[in-house]
Amino acid sequence: MFMYEIDENGIIKGYSKKVVRKYSDMKEFFQWKREDNPTIYEVYECEKKGLNFATTIIFPGRVGKEYFMTKGHVHKKKADEIYIGVKGKGLILLQSKDDFLSFEIKKNIIIHVPENYAHRTVNIGDENLVFLAVYASDAGHDYDFIKRKGFRKIVIEKNGKHALAENPKW
Ligand code: M6P
Ligand code: ZN
């Protein structure tokens, strides 16, 4: 039995691992370029009894027309994942071999990511997007395909709003 608490900034108290992704760590995942090197997102993770609990904080911003987002990955093993919105406004992209879906994620929204679906989260708002993810510790992260081809759609700013557009690399 264990209990976690998320603080007002979206950080899990007592986390055991922190990951910081700067623009320079993931340039290839965006379609546009920038000259500076902002932090795109941070992940705070706890692992107990084979389950990982992680909050991700995606900062607001864009690289060209594309909103700040996670790299996105598919699990190496068959493992589902649960996302729960904590704060801010985002989109989650889900993609399998022949399916593509997107859902809004915000406070109190729960999303089930089925095994074999690649998943990426995008901050489409003007404040931090925070969500909690729960998944098997041995799920594994595969970034390879996403790095080369990405998702079927990209999320861009169009006339002051977010829009899905075709991914030119697809
Ligand atoms: C969520 C979980 C983590 C993941 C993180 C960032 O917290 O899905 O497993 O690491 O988002 O996403 P990515 O690994 O694609 O950079
Ligand atoms: Zn995952």
Short mmCIF file of N, CA and C and ligand atoms in Angstrom, two decimals:
data_model
loop_
_atom_site.label_atom_id
_atom_site.label_comp_id
_atom_site.label_asym_id
_atom_site.label_seq_id
_atom_site.Cartn_x
_atom_site.Cartn_y
_atom_site.Cartn_z
N MET A 1 0.84 -1.20 0.00
CA MET A 1 0.00 0.00 0.00
C MET A 1 0.87 1.24 0.00
N PHE A 2 0.55 2.18 -0.85
CA PHE A 2 1.32 3.42 -0.85
C PHE A 2 0.44 4.57 -1.32
N MET A 3 0.90 5.75 -1.05
CA MET A 3 0.12 6.94 -1.36
C MET A 3 1.04 7.99 -1.97
N TYR A 4 0.56 8.65 -3.00
CA TYR A 4 1.35 9.72 -3.60
C TYR A 4 0.56 11.01 -3.54
N GLU A 5 1.31 12.12 -3.52
CA GLU A 5 0.64 13.43 -3.56
C GLU A 5 1.29 14.28 -4.64
N ILE A 6 0.45 14.94 -5.44
CA ILE A 6 0.95 15.83 -6.49
C ILE A 6 0.90 17.26 -5.94
N ASP A 7 2.02 17.96 -5.97
CA ASP A 7 2.01 19.32 -5.39
C ASP A 7 1.40 20.32 -6.38
N GLU A 8 1.34 21.58 -5.97
CA GLU A 8 0.62 22.57 -6.79
C GLU A 8 1.30 22.84 -8.12
N ASN A 9 2.58 22.43 -8.24
CA ASN A 9 3.27 22.61 -9.53
C ASN A 9 3.16 21.39 -10.44
N GLY A 10 2.55 20.32 -9.92
CA GLY A 10 2.41 19.11 -10.74
C GLY A 10 3.51 18.10 -10.49
N ILE A 11 4.30 18.32 -9.43
CA ILE A 11 5.41 17.41 -9.12
C ILE A 11 4.94 16.38 -8.08
N ILE A 12 5.24 15.09 -8.31
CA ILE A 12 4.87 14.06 -7.32
C ILE A 12 5.85 14.18 -6.15
N LYS A 13 5.34 14.41 -4.97
CA LYS A 13 6.21 14.56 -3.79
C LYS A 13 7.00 13.28 -3.57
N GLY A 14 8.29 13.41 -3.33
CA GLY A 14 9.15 12.25 -3.07
C GLY A 14 9.50 11.45 -4.32
N TYR A 15 9.40 12.07 -5.49
CA TYR A 15 9.69 11.34 -6.74
C TYR A 15 11.11 10.76 -6.71
N SER A 16 11.32 9.66 -7.48
CA SER A 16 12.64 9.05 -7.47
C SER A 16 13.42 9.34 -8.76
N LYS A 17 12.75 9.82 -9.80
CA LYS A 17 13.46 10.11 -11.04
C LYS A 17 12.85 11.34 -11.71
N LYS A 18 13.74 12.19 -12.21
CA LYS A 18 13.27 13.38 -12.92
C LYS A 18 13.90 13.39 -14.31
N VAL A 19 13.09 13.63 -15.34
CA VAL A 19 13.60 13.72 -16.70
C VAL A 19 13.27 15.12 -17.22
N VAL A 20 14.27 15.79 -17.77
CA VAL A 20 14.05 17.11 -18.37
C VAL A 20 14.32 16.99 -19.86
N ARG A 21 13.36 17.38 -20.68
CA ARG A 21 13.58 17.36 -22.13
C ARG A 21 13.63 18.78 -22.66
N LYS A 22 14.81 19.13 -23.16
CA LYS A 22 14.98 20.45 -23.76
C LYS A 22 14.78 20.31 -25.26
N TYR A 23 14.61 21.43 -25.92
CA TYR A 23 14.42 21.42 -27.38
C TYR A 23 15.56 20.66 -28.06
N SER A 24 16.80 20.87 -27.59
CA SER A 24 17.96 20.21 -28.22
C SER A 24 17.92 18.68 -28.08
N ASP A 25 17.14 18.16 -27.11
CA ASP A 25 17.02 16.71 -26.93
C ASP A 25 16.04 16.09 -27.92
N MET A 26 15.28 16.93 -28.61
CA MET A 26 14.20 16.35 -29.44
C MET A 26 13.90 17.15 -30.70
N LYS A 27 14.91 17.84 -31.20
CA LYS A 27 14.75 18.66 -32.42
C LYS A 27 14.08 17.91 -33.57
N GLU A 28 14.48 16.65 -33.74
CA GLU A 28 14.00 15.85 -34.89
C GLU A 28 12.50 15.57 -34.82
N PHE A 29 11.91 15.76 -33.62
CA PHE A 29 10.50 15.43 -33.48
C PHE A 29 9.59 16.57 -33.96
N PHE A 30 10.18 17.75 -34.16
CA PHE A 30 9.39 18.90 -34.62
C PHE A 30 9.62 19.15 -36.11
N GLN A 31 8.63 19.76 -36.75
CA GLN A 31 8.74 20.06 -38.19
C GLN A 31 9.44 21.40 -38.45
N TRP A 32 9.41 22.29 -37.45
CA TRP A 32 10.05 23.59 -37.60
C TRP A 32 11.30 23.64 -36.73
N LYS A 33 12.02 24.75 -36.76
CA LYS A 33 13.25 24.89 -35.96
C LYS A 33 13.18 26.16 -35.12
N ARG A 34 13.97 26.18 -34.03
CA ARG A 34 14.13 27.43 -33.26
C ARG A 34 15.61 27.61 -32.96
N GLU A 35 15.99 28.82 -32.68
CA GLU A 35 17.41 29.12 -32.42
C GLU A 35 17.77 28.92 -30.95
N ASP A 36 16.80 29.17 -30.05
CA ASP A 36 17.09 29.03 -28.61
C ASP A 36 16.83 27.60 -28.14
N ASN A 37 16.97 27.35 -26.84
CA ASN A 37 16.85 25.97 -26.36
C ASN A 37 15.97 25.87 -25.10
N PRO A 38 14.66 26.12 -25.25
CA PRO A 38 13.80 26.07 -24.06
C PRO A 38 13.58 24.64 -23.56
N THR A 39 13.19 24.52 -22.29
CA THR A 39 12.72 23.22 -21.78
C THR A 39 11.32 23.01 -22.32
N ILE A 40 11.10 21.85 -22.92
CA ILE A 40 9.77 21.56 -23.49
C ILE A 40 8.90 20.89 -22.42
N TYR A 41 9.46 19.90 -21.71
CA TYR A 41 8.69 19.24 -20.64
C TYR A 41 9.60 18.57 -19.61
N GLU A 42 8.97 18.26 -18.47
CA GLU A 42 9.66 17.56 -17.38
C GLU A 42 8.77 16.39 -16.94
N VAL A 43 9.41 15.31 -16.52
CA VAL A 43 8.68 14.14 -16.02
C VAL A 43 9.19 13.82 -14.61
N TYR A 44 8.27 13.59 -13.69
CA TYR A 44 8.59 13.22 -12.31
C TYR A 44 8.00 11.84 -12.03
N GLU A 45 8.85 10.90 -11.69
CA GLU A 45 8.44 9.50 -11.67
C GLU A 45 8.68 8.81 -10.33
N CYS A 46 7.77 7.89 -9.98
CA CYS A 46 7.92 7.03 -8.80
C CYS A 46 7.67 5.61 -9.25
N GLU A 47 8.41 4.66 -8.71
CA GLU A 47 8.19 3.26 -9.08
C GLU A 47 8.02 2.43 -7.83
N LYS A 48 6.93 1.68 -7.76
CA LYS A 48 6.73 0.77 -6.62
C LYS A 48 5.98 -0.47 -7.06
N LYS A 49 6.48 -1.62 -6.66
CA LYS A 49 5.80 -2.90 -6.92
C LYS A 49 5.39 -3.06 -8.38
N GLY A 50 6.31 -2.72 -9.28
CA GLY A 50 6.04 -2.95 -10.69
C GLY A 50 5.15 -1.94 -11.38
N LEU A 51 4.73 -0.91 -10.64
CA LEU A 51 3.91 0.14 -11.25
C LEU A 51 4.64 1.47 -11.22
N ASN A 52 4.60 2.17 -12.34
CA ASN A 52 5.18 3.52 -12.40
C ASN A 52 4.06 4.55 -12.33
N PHE A 53 4.30 5.59 -11.56
CA PHE A 53 3.42 6.75 -11.50
C PHE A 53 4.28 7.92 -11.94
N ALA A 54 3.84 8.64 -12.97
CA ALA A 54 4.66 9.75 -13.46
C ALA A 54 3.78 10.95 -13.78
N THR A 55 4.19 12.12 -13.31
CA THR A 55 3.52 13.32 -13.81
C THR A 55 4.42 13.94 -14.87
N THR A 56 3.78 14.48 -15.89
CA THR A 56 4.50 15.19 -16.94
C THR A 56 4.00 16.63 -16.95
N ILE A 57 4.94 17.56 -17.00
CA ILE A 57 4.59 18.98 -17.07
C ILE A 57 5.09 19.48 -18.42
N ILE A 58 4.18 19.80 -19.32
CA ILE A 58 4.57 20.34 -20.62
C ILE A 58 4.36 21.85 -20.57
N PHE A 59 5.41 22.60 -20.84
CA PHE A 59 5.32 24.06 -20.77
C PHE A 59 4.57 24.58 -21.99
N PRO A 60 4.00 25.79 -21.91
CA PRO A 60 3.32 26.32 -23.08
C PRO A 60 4.34 26.89 -24.07
N GLY A 61 4.09 26.76 -25.33
CA GLY A 61 5.00 27.31 -26.33
C GLY A 61 4.88 26.58 -27.64
N ARG A 62 5.63 27.05 -28.63
CA ARG A 62 5.61 26.41 -29.95
C ARG A 62 6.99 26.39 -30.57
N VAL A 63 7.21 25.43 -31.44
CA VAL A 63 8.39 25.41 -32.30
C VAL A 63 7.82 25.65 -33.69
N GLY A 64 8.00 26.86 -34.21
CA GLY A 64 7.29 27.23 -35.44
C GLY A 64 5.81 27.22 -35.14
N LYS A 65 5.05 26.49 -35.96
CA LYS A 65 3.60 26.42 -35.74
C LYS A 65 3.21 25.31 -34.78
N GLU A 66 4.15 24.44 -34.47
CA GLU A 66 3.82 23.24 -33.70
C GLU A 66 3.92 23.47 -32.19
N TYR A 67 2.89 23.07 -31.47
CA TYR A 67 2.88 23.26 -30.02
C TYR A 67 3.89 22.34 -29.33
N PHE A 68 4.37 22.76 -28.17
CA PHE A 68 5.25 21.92 -27.35
C PHE A 68 4.52 20.60 -27.05
N MET A 69 5.28 19.52 -27.08
CA MET A 69 4.68 18.18 -26.95
C MET A 69 5.73 17.21 -26.43
N THR A 70 5.29 16.02 -26.04
CA THR A 70 6.24 14.97 -25.67
C THR A 70 6.79 14.33 -26.95
N LYS A 71 7.88 13.60 -26.81
CA LYS A 71 8.41 12.87 -27.97
C LYS A 71 7.34 11.93 -28.50
N GLY A 72 6.74 11.18 -27.60
CA GLY A 72 5.79 10.14 -27.99
C GLY A 72 6.53 8.82 -28.15
N HIS A 73 5.88 7.76 -27.77
CA HIS A 73 6.51 6.44 -27.82
C HIS A 73 5.45 5.35 -27.91
N VAL A 74 5.91 4.14 -28.20
CA VAL A 74 5.07 2.96 -28.08
C VAL A 74 5.77 2.06 -27.08
N HIS A 75 5.02 1.26 -26.34
CA HIS A 75 5.66 0.39 -25.34
C HIS A 75 6.34 -0.79 -26.01
N LYS A 76 7.46 -1.19 -25.45
CA LYS A 76 8.19 -2.33 -26.01
C LYS A 76 7.46 -3.63 -25.71
N LYS A 77 6.83 -3.68 -24.53
CA LYS A 77 6.03 -4.87 -24.16
C LYS A 77 4.56 -4.52 -24.30
N LYS A 78 3.72 -5.55 -24.31
CA LYS A 78 2.28 -5.31 -24.33
C LYS A 78 1.88 -4.73 -22.97
N ALA A 79 1.59 -3.46 -22.92
CA ALA A 79 1.24 -2.83 -21.64
C ALA A 79 0.35 -1.63 -21.90
N ASP A 80 -0.80 -1.61 -21.26
CA ASP A 80 -1.70 -0.46 -21.35
C ASP A 80 -1.18 0.65 -20.43
N GLU A 81 -1.77 1.81 -20.55
CA GLU A 81 -1.38 2.94 -19.70
C GLU A 81 -2.61 3.79 -19.44
N ILE A 82 -2.65 4.40 -18.26
CA ILE A 82 -3.76 5.29 -17.92
C ILE A 82 -3.22 6.71 -17.75
N TYR A 83 -3.86 7.67 -18.42
CA TYR A 83 -3.51 9.09 -18.27
C TYR A 83 -4.67 9.79 -17.55
N ILE A 84 -4.32 10.64 -16.60
CA ILE A 84 -5.34 11.42 -15.88
C ILE A 84 -4.92 12.89 -15.92
N GLY A 85 -5.79 13.73 -16.45
CA GLY A 85 -5.49 15.17 -16.54
C GLY A 85 -5.48 15.80 -15.16
N VAL A 86 -4.51 16.69 -14.91
CA VAL A 86 -4.39 17.36 -13.61
C VAL A 86 -4.62 18.87 -13.76
N LYS A 87 -4.10 19.44 -14.83
CA LYS A 87 -4.10 20.91 -14.97
C LYS A 87 -3.79 21.30 -16.41
N GLY A 88 -4.34 22.40 -16.88
CA GLY A 88 -4.03 22.89 -18.23
C GLY A 88 -4.89 22.21 -19.28
N LYS A 89 -4.49 22.41 -20.53
CA LYS A 89 -5.31 21.93 -21.64
C LYS A 89 -4.42 21.30 -22.71
N GLY A 90 -4.72 20.06 -23.05
CA GLY A 90 -3.88 19.39 -24.04
C GLY A 90 -4.65 18.48 -24.96
N LEU A 91 -3.92 17.89 -25.85
CA LEU A 91 -4.47 16.86 -26.73
C LEU A 91 -3.58 15.64 -26.59
N ILE A 92 -4.19 14.46 -26.56
CA ILE A 92 -3.40 13.24 -26.63
C ILE A 92 -3.65 12.60 -28.00
N LEU A 93 -2.57 12.23 -28.64
CA LEU A 93 -2.65 11.55 -29.94
C LEU A 93 -2.39 10.08 -29.71
N LEU A 94 -3.23 9.23 -30.27
CA LEU A 94 -3.08 7.78 -30.14
C LEU A 94 -3.04 7.19 -31.54
N GLN A 95 -2.10 6.33 -31.77
CA GLN A 95 -1.94 5.80 -33.12
C GLN A 95 -1.49 4.35 -33.10
N SER A 96 -2.19 3.54 -33.88
CA SER A 96 -1.76 2.14 -34.08
C SER A 96 -1.45 1.98 -35.57
N LYS A 97 -1.24 0.75 -36.00
CA LYS A 97 -0.87 0.51 -37.40
C LYS A 97 -1.90 1.12 -38.35
N ASP A 98 -3.19 0.94 -38.03
CA ASP A 98 -4.18 1.50 -38.97
C ASP A 98 -5.26 2.34 -38.29
N ASP A 99 -4.89 2.98 -37.20
CA ASP A 99 -5.88 3.80 -36.49
C ASP A 99 -5.19 5.07 -35.98
N PHE A 100 -5.94 6.18 -35.95
CA PHE A 100 -5.43 7.42 -35.37
C PHE A 100 -6.58 8.10 -34.63
N LEU A 101 -6.34 8.49 -33.37
CA LEU A 101 -7.36 9.14 -32.56
C LEU A 101 -6.74 10.30 -31.81
N SER A 102 -7.56 11.31 -31.51
CA SER A 102 -7.06 12.36 -30.61
C SER A 102 -8.16 12.72 -29.62
N PHE A 103 -7.77 12.98 -28.37
CA PHE A 103 -8.71 13.36 -27.32
C PHE A 103 -8.17 14.59 -26.60
N GLU A 104 -9.10 15.39 -26.08
CA GLU A 104 -8.65 16.49 -25.22
C GLU A 104 -8.31 15.94 -23.86
N ILE A 105 -7.26 16.46 -23.27
CA ILE A 105 -6.93 16.06 -21.90
C ILE A 105 -6.86 17.33 -21.06
N LYS A 106 -7.58 17.32 -19.96
CA LYS A 106 -7.57 18.43 -19.00
C LYS A 106 -7.97 17.84 -17.65
N LYS A 107 -8.05 18.68 -16.62
CA LYS A 107 -8.36 18.20 -15.26
C LYS A 107 -9.55 17.23 -15.25
N ASN A 108 -9.39 16.11 -14.56
CA ASN A 108 -10.45 15.12 -14.34
C ASN A 108 -10.78 14.26 -15.56
N ILE A 109 -10.04 14.39 -16.64
CA ILE A 109 -10.26 13.51 -17.80
C ILE A 109 -9.34 12.29 -17.66
N ILE A 110 -9.90 11.11 -17.86
CA ILE A 110 -9.14 9.85 -17.76
C ILE A 110 -9.08 9.22 -19.14
N ILE A 111 -7.89 8.89 -19.58
CA ILE A 111 -7.74 8.28 -20.91
C ILE A 111 -7.02 6.95 -20.80
N HIS A 112 -7.60 5.96 -21.43
CA HIS A 112 -6.99 4.63 -21.48
C HIS A 112 -6.19 4.52 -22.77
N VAL A 113 -4.90 4.29 -22.65
CA VAL A 113 -4.03 4.09 -23.81
C VAL A 113 -3.88 2.57 -23.99
N PRO A 114 -4.47 2.00 -25.04
CA PRO A 114 -4.36 0.55 -25.20
C PRO A 114 -2.95 0.14 -25.62
N GLU A 115 -2.59 -1.07 -25.31
CA GLU A 115 -1.28 -1.59 -25.73
C GLU A 115 -1.18 -1.45 -27.26
N ASN A 116 0.01 -1.33 -27.75
CA ASN A 116 0.25 -1.20 -29.20
C ASN A 116 -0.15 0.14 -29.81
N TYR A 117 -0.63 1.08 -29.00
CA TYR A 117 -0.91 2.42 -29.51
C TYR A 117 0.22 3.36 -29.10
N ALA A 118 0.85 3.97 -30.09
CA ALA A 118 1.81 5.03 -29.78
C ALA A 118 1.04 6.19 -29.19
N HIS A 119 1.66 6.94 -28.26
CA HIS A 119 0.96 8.05 -27.63
C HIS A 119 1.87 9.25 -27.44
N ARG A 120 1.30 10.41 -27.71
CA ARG A 120 2.01 11.69 -27.55
C ARG A 120 1.03 12.68 -26.96
N THR A 121 1.51 13.59 -26.12
CA THR A 121 0.64 14.61 -25.54
C THR A 121 1.15 15.99 -25.93
N VAL A 122 0.21 16.89 -26.21
CA VAL A 122 0.53 18.21 -26.76
C VAL A 122 -0.12 19.28 -25.88
N ASN A 123 0.63 20.30 -25.52
CA ASN A 123 0.05 21.41 -24.75
C ASN A 123 -0.53 22.43 -25.71
N ILE A 124 -1.87 22.52 -25.77
CA ILE A 124 -2.51 23.47 -26.70
C ILE A 124 -2.99 24.72 -25.97
N GLY A 125 -2.65 24.85 -24.69
CA GLY A 125 -3.11 26.01 -23.91
C GLY A 125 -1.99 27.01 -23.68
N ASP A 126 -2.27 28.01 -22.82
CA ASP A 126 -1.21 28.99 -22.55
C ASP A 126 -0.69 28.91 -21.11
N GLU A 127 -0.98 27.79 -20.44
CA GLU A 127 -0.37 27.51 -19.12
C GLU A 127 0.23 26.12 -19.16
N ASN A 128 0.91 25.70 -18.09
CA ASN A 128 1.49 24.36 -18.06
C ASN A 128 0.39 23.31 -18.20
N LEU A 129 0.67 22.27 -18.94
CA LEU A 129 -0.22 21.11 -18.98
C LEU A 129 0.38 20.05 -18.06
N VAL A 130 -0.41 19.56 -17.11
CA VAL A 130 0.07 18.53 -16.19
C VAL A 130 -0.86 17.32 -16.29
N PHE A 131 -0.29 16.14 -16.42
CA PHE A 131 -1.09 14.92 -16.37
C PHE A 131 -0.31 13.83 -15.65
N LEU A 132 -1.07 12.88 -15.11
CA LEU A 132 -0.49 11.74 -14.41
C LEU A 132 -0.61 10.51 -15.31
N ALA A 133 0.47 9.73 -15.39
CA ALA A 133 0.43 8.48 -16.16
C ALA A 133 0.73 7.32 -15.22
N VAL A 134 0.00 6.22 -15.39
CA VAL A 134 0.23 5.02 -14.58
C VAL A 134 0.42 3.84 -15.54
N TYR A 135 1.54 3.14 -15.38
CA TYR A 135 1.84 2.06 -16.33
C TYR A 135 2.82 1.06 -15.70
N ALA A 136 2.89 -0.13 -16.28
CA ALA A 136 3.79 -1.17 -15.77
C ALA A 136 5.24 -0.73 -15.92
N SER A 137 6.03 -0.93 -14.85
CA SER A 137 7.42 -0.46 -14.85
C SER A 137 8.26 -1.08 -15.96
N ASP A 138 7.88 -2.28 -16.40
CA ASP A 138 8.70 -2.93 -17.44
C ASP A 138 8.13 -2.73 -18.84
N ALA A 139 7.20 -1.77 -19.01
CA ALA A 139 6.58 -1.54 -20.33
C ALA A 139 7.63 -1.20 -21.40
N GLY A 140 8.58 -0.37 -21.04
CA GLY A 140 9.63 0.02 -21.99
C GLY A 140 9.14 1.10 -22.95
N HIS A 141 10.05 1.97 -23.39
CA HIS A 141 9.70 3.06 -24.30
C HIS A 141 10.46 2.89 -25.61
N ASP A 142 9.73 2.84 -26.72
CA ASP A 142 10.36 2.77 -28.03
C ASP A 142 10.06 4.08 -28.78
N TYR A 143 11.12 4.85 -29.08
CA TYR A 143 10.95 6.16 -29.72
C TYR A 143 11.31 6.14 -31.21
N ASP A 144 11.85 5.03 -31.63
CA ASP A 144 12.47 4.95 -32.94
C ASP A 144 11.58 5.35 -34.11
N PHE A 145 10.42 4.69 -34.22
CA PHE A 145 9.52 4.95 -35.35
C PHE A 145 9.02 6.40 -35.32
N ILE A 146 8.71 6.88 -34.11
CA ILE A 146 8.19 8.25 -33.96
C ILE A 146 9.26 9.26 -34.38
N LYS A 147 10.50 8.97 -34.03
CA LYS A 147 11.59 9.88 -34.39
C LYS A 147 11.73 9.97 -35.92
N ARG A 148 11.55 8.84 -36.58
CA ARG A 148 11.72 8.82 -38.04
C ARG A 148 10.49 9.35 -38.78
N LYS A 149 9.29 8.92 -38.36
CA LYS A 149 8.09 9.25 -39.12
C LYS A 149 7.08 10.12 -38.36
N GLY A 150 7.06 10.02 -37.06
CA GLY A 150 6.11 10.79 -36.26
C GLY A 150 4.73 10.17 -36.25
N PHE A 151 3.73 11.02 -35.97
CA PHE A 151 2.34 10.58 -35.97
C PHE A 151 1.70 11.00 -37.29
N ARG A 152 0.56 10.43 -37.63
CA ARG A 152 -0.11 10.78 -38.89
C ARG A 152 -0.40 12.28 -38.97
N LYS A 153 -0.72 12.87 -37.82
CA LYS A 153 -1.07 14.31 -37.80
C LYS A 153 -0.15 15.05 -36.85
N ILE A 154 0.04 16.33 -37.15
CA ILE A 154 0.75 17.21 -36.23
C ILE A 154 -0.25 18.23 -35.68
N VAL A 155 0.07 18.83 -34.53
CA VAL A 155 -0.85 19.79 -33.92
C VAL A 155 -0.24 21.18 -34.05
N ILE A 156 -0.92 22.02 -34.81
CA ILE A 156 -0.37 23.35 -35.12
C ILE A 156 -1.32 24.47 -34.69
N GLU A 157 -0.75 25.67 -34.63
CA GLU A 157 -1.55 26.86 -34.36
C GLU A 157 -2.03 27.41 -35.70
N LYS A 158 -3.34 27.66 -35.81
CA LYS A 158 -3.92 28.19 -37.04
C LYS A 158 -4.97 29.23 -36.65
N ASN A 159 -4.78 30.47 -37.06
CA ASN A 159 -5.69 31.57 -36.71
C ASN A 159 -5.97 31.64 -35.20
N GLY A 160 -4.92 31.48 -34.40
CA GLY A 160 -5.04 31.60 -32.95
C GLY A 160 -5.62 30.39 -32.24
N LYS A 161 -5.90 29.33 -32.99
CA LYS A 161 -6.46 28.11 -32.36
C LYS A 161 -5.62 26.89 -32.75
N HIS A 162 -5.84 25.78 -32.06
CA HIS A 162 -5.11 24.59 -32.45
C HIS A 162 -5.85 23.85 -33.56
N ALA A 163 -5.08 23.19 -34.40
CA ALA A 163 -5.68 22.42 -35.50
C ALA A 163 -4.79 21.22 -35.78
N LEU A 164 -5.40 20.14 -36.24
CA LEU A 164 -4.63 18.98 -36.68
C LEU A 164 -4.30 19.16 -38.15
N ALA A 165 -3.06 18.89 -38.51
CA ALA A 165 -2.65 19.02 -39.91
C ALA A 165 -1.92 17.75 -40.32
N GLU A 166 -1.86 17.51 -41.61
CA GLU A 166 -1.14 16.33 -42.10
C GLU A 166 0.34 16.46 -41.75
N ASN A 167 0.96 15.37 -41.37
CA ASN A 167 2.39 15.36 -41.09
C ASN A 167 3.15 15.18 -42.41
N PRO A 168 3.92 16.16 -42.82
CA PRO A 168 4.62 16.04 -44.11
C PRO A 168 5.58 14.86 -44.19
N LYS A 169 6.05 14.37 -43.05
CA LYS A 169 7.00 13.24 -43.03
C LYS A 169 6.31 11.89 -43.19
N TRP A 170 4.96 11.89 -43.06
CA TRP A 170 4.24 10.62 -43.00
C TRP A 170 4.23 9.92 -44.36
C1 M6P B 1 4.17 10.02 -19.39
C2 M6P B 1 4.45 8.56 -19.45
C3 M6P B 1 5.94 8.36 -19.36
C4 M6P B 1 6.64 9.17 -20.44
C5 M6P B 1 6.28 10.63 -20.33
C6 M6P B 1 6.90 11.49 -21.42
O1 M6P B 1 4.52 10.48 -18.12
O2 M6P B 1 3.92 8.04 -20.63
O3 M6P B 1 6.20 6.98 -19.53
O4 M6P B 1 8.03 8.99 -20.37
O5 M6P B 1 4.87 10.75 -20.40
O6 M6P B 1 6.66 11.00 -22.71
P1 M6P B 1 7.85 10.50 -23.66
O7 M6P B 1 8.46 9.29 -22.98
O8 M6P B 1 7.16 10.15 -24.94
O9 M6P B 1 8.84 11.58 -23.79
ZN ZN B 2 3.62 5.09 -22.45
#
